Amino acid sequence: MNSRILSPLALLFTACASMAAEPLQLPLRTRGKDDGPAREVVKAWDAAKSALIICDMWDAHTCPNSAARVGELAPRVDAVAKALRARGALIIHCPSDTMKFYEGTQLMVEHVEKYWCPSTTSAAILGGKPFHFIGETAR
């Protein structure tokens, strides 16, 4: 392969690898029990252990106002999904009436429950026992 092509490709792969390794800096708001003013803290977030679930982003809708809202929201959701995917996150497109599609798979346990929100959700979808971390008691 021509070295003029190989060098930019190597640079691109290195840039992508380093971007994927960088944790996200996620600004979070928290408020104490006394309902005082909210404060913002920045936490590091490993995108590779995260999933973005895009639910009910339809290309058409029977309600014109809903279609207009989705039309305004879709470009921003797309940008976020692309940025997270570049950092190793799993992107799940999940219209609400298609959950049967995931029945019998480990998708929910492997990528959503394990890293994001352990619950009994996958047990309801997949059947069987819900995922729990080692040493974690069932809720």
Tab-separated table of C-alpha atoms in Angstrom:
chain	number	residue	atom	x	y	z
A	1	MET	CA	0.000	0.000	0.000
A	2	ASN	CA	1.209	3.499	-0.771
A	3	SER	CA	2.815	5.142	2.297
A	4	ARG	CA	0.971	8.405	1.531
A	5	ILE	CA	-2.278	6.516	2.083
A	6	LEU	CA	-1.051	4.342	4.947
A	7	SER	CA	0.105	7.254	7.146
A	8	PRO	CA	-3.262	9.078	7.192
A	9	LEU	CA	-5.055	5.762	7.808
A	10	ALA	CA	-2.770	4.980	10.745
A	11	LEU	CA	-3.405	8.456	12.138
A	12	LEU	CA	-7.159	8.010	11.746
A	13	PHE	CA	-7.147	4.626	13.508
A	14	THR	CA	-4.997	6.018	16.330
A	15	ALA	CA	-7.329	8.997	16.762
A	16	CYS	CA	-10.387	6.737	16.834
A	17	ALA	CA	-8.773	4.376	19.338
A	18	SER	CA	-7.778	7.204	21.664
A	19	MET	CA	-11.220	8.793	21.399
A	20	ALA	CA	-12.863	5.470	22.260
A	21	ALA	CA	-10.616	5.097	25.315
A	22	GLU	CA	-11.409	8.538	26.720
A	23	PRO	CA	-14.164	8.528	29.333
A	24	LEU	CA	-17.007	10.957	28.845
A	25	GLN	CA	-17.084	13.932	31.173
A	26	LEU	CA	-20.707	13.968	32.250
A	27	PRO	CA	-22.070	16.992	34.133
A	28	LEU	CA	-24.623	15.839	36.712
A	29	ARG	CA	-26.920	17.840	38.950
A	30	THR	CA	-27.589	16.739	42.485
A	31	ARG	CA	-29.666	18.102	45.323
A	32	GLY	CA	-29.463	17.199	49.003
A	33	LYS	CA	-32.298	15.929	51.156
A	34	ASP	CA	-32.895	19.454	52.458
A	35	ASP	CA	-34.004	20.561	48.950
A	36	GLY	CA	-31.329	23.243	48.888
A	37	PRO	CA	-29.974	24.573	45.619
A	38	ALA	CA	-28.853	22.013	43.074
A	39	ARG	CA	-25.129	21.673	42.539
A	40	GLU	CA	-23.315	20.366	39.510
A	41	VAL	CA	-20.610	17.715	39.644
A	42	VAL	CA	-18.656	16.263	36.728
A	43	LYS	CA	-18.196	12.497	36.671
A	44	ALA	CA	-16.156	10.327	34.326
A	45	TRP	CA	-18.359	7.914	32.411
A	46	ASP	CA	-17.139	4.856	30.486
A	47	ALA	CA	-19.143	4.977	27.263
A	48	ALA	CA	-18.011	1.459	26.334
A	49	LYS	CA	-20.021	0.168	29.299
A	50	SER	CA	-23.075	2.188	28.336
A	51	ALA	CA	-26.042	1.929	26.049
A	52	LEU	CA	-28.261	4.560	24.496
A	53	ILE	CA	-31.774	3.270	23.990
A	54	ILE	CA	-33.590	5.241	21.313
A	55	CYS	CA	-37.257	4.521	21.825
A	56	ASP	CA	-40.123	5.552	19.553
A	57	MET	CA	-38.270	7.828	17.128
A	58	TRP	CA	-40.660	7.340	14.241
A	59	ASP	CA	-40.148	8.620	10.704
A	60	ALA	CA	-43.915	9.169	10.451
A	61	HIS	CA	-46.677	9.586	13.002
A	62	THR	CA	-50.444	9.933	12.904
A	63	CYS	CA	-50.272	13.015	15.144
A	64	PRO	CA	-48.787	16.052	13.320
A	65	ASN	CA	-47.501	17.608	16.571
A	66	SER	CA	-45.687	14.397	17.533
A	67	ALA	CA	-44.163	14.187	14.066
A	68	ALA	CA	-42.964	17.802	14.345
A	69	ARG	CA	-41.385	17.161	17.768
A	70	VAL	CA	-39.566	14.080	16.499
A	71	GLY	CA	-38.400	16.058	13.458
A	72	GLU	CA	-36.832	18.665	15.746
A	73	LEU	CA	-35.351	16.121	18.138
A	74	ALA	CA	-33.989	13.588	15.627
A	75	PRO	CA	-30.874	15.542	14.501
A	76	ARG	CA	-29.741	16.002	18.113
A	77	VAL	CA	-30.391	12.363	18.989
A	78	ASP	CA	-28.459	11.346	15.865
A	79	ALA	CA	-25.469	13.497	16.874
A	80	VAL	CA	-25.434	12.056	20.398
A	81	ALA	CA	-25.758	8.492	19.076
A	82	LYS	CA	-22.852	8.999	16.652
A	83	ALA	CA	-20.632	10.478	19.369
A	84	LEU	CA	-21.420	7.669	21.812
A	85	ARG	CA	-20.981	4.964	19.158
A	86	ALA	CA	-17.539	6.414	18.344
A	87	ARG	CA	-16.626	5.929	22.017
A	88	GLY	CA	-17.783	2.314	22.100
A	89	ALA	CA	-21.328	2.628	23.433
A	90	LEU	CA	-24.053	0.286	22.281
A	91	ILE	CA	-26.878	2.049	20.438
A	92	ILE	CA	-30.233	0.274	20.598
A	93	HIS	CA	-33.073	1.393	18.345
A	94	CYS	CA	-36.130	0.173	20.160
A	95	PRO	CA	-39.631	1.087	19.029
A	96	SER	CA	-41.830	0.177	21.990
A	97	ASP	CA	-43.935	-2.397	20.155
A	98	THR	CA	-40.942	-4.523	19.082
A	99	MET	CA	-39.665	-5.915	22.384
A	100	LYS	CA	-40.711	-9.441	21.324
A	101	PHE	CA	-37.843	-9.217	18.804
A	102	TYR	CA	-35.320	-9.493	21.664
A	103	GLU	CA	-36.997	-12.513	23.269
A	104	GLY	CA	-34.547	-15.353	23.807
A	105	THR	CA	-31.434	-13.209	23.288
A	106	GLN	CA	-28.811	-12.020	25.747
A	107	LEU	CA	-28.793	-8.450	24.370
A	108	MET	CA	-30.574	-6.896	27.324
A	109	VAL	CA	-28.489	-8.713	29.939
A	110	GLU	CA	-25.138	-8.354	28.189
A	111	HIS	CA	-25.296	-4.670	27.358
A	112	VAL	CA	-28.110	-2.919	29.166
A	113	GLU	CA	-28.616	-4.537	32.538
A	114	LYS	CA	-25.012	-5.513	33.189
A	115	TYR	CA	-23.661	-1.984	32.890
A	116	TRP	CA	-26.580	0.390	32.999
A	117	CYS	CA	-29.631	-0.553	35.012
A	118	PRO	CA	-29.777	-3.980	36.662
A	119	SER	CA	-33.437	-4.820	37.141
A	120	THR	CA	-35.941	-7.537	36.482
A	121	THR	CA	-36.653	-6.119	33.019
A	122	SER	CA	-34.650	-8.691	31.084
A	123	ALA	CA	-36.221	-11.526	33.036
A	124	ALA	CA	-39.610	-10.320	31.862
A	125	ILE	CA	-38.375	-10.076	28.271
A	126	LEU	CA	-36.070	-13.088	28.122
A	127	GLY	CA	-37.519	-15.346	30.771
A	128	GLY	CA	-35.328	-16.880	33.435
A	129	LYS	CA	-33.427	-15.163	36.218
A	130	PRO	CA	-32.533	-11.451	36.144
A	131	PHE	CA	-28.878	-10.399	36.008
A	132	HIS	CA	-27.180	-9.502	39.285
A	133	PHE	CA	-23.573	-8.560	39.962
A	134	ILE	CA	-21.533	-10.987	42.091
A	135	GLY	CA	-22.328	-10.374	45.733
A	136	GLU	CA	-25.407	-8.306	44.922
A	137	THR	CA	-28.622	-9.313	46.628
A	138	ALA	CA	-31.804	-9.644	44.617
A	139	ARG	CA	-34.146	-6.680	44.865
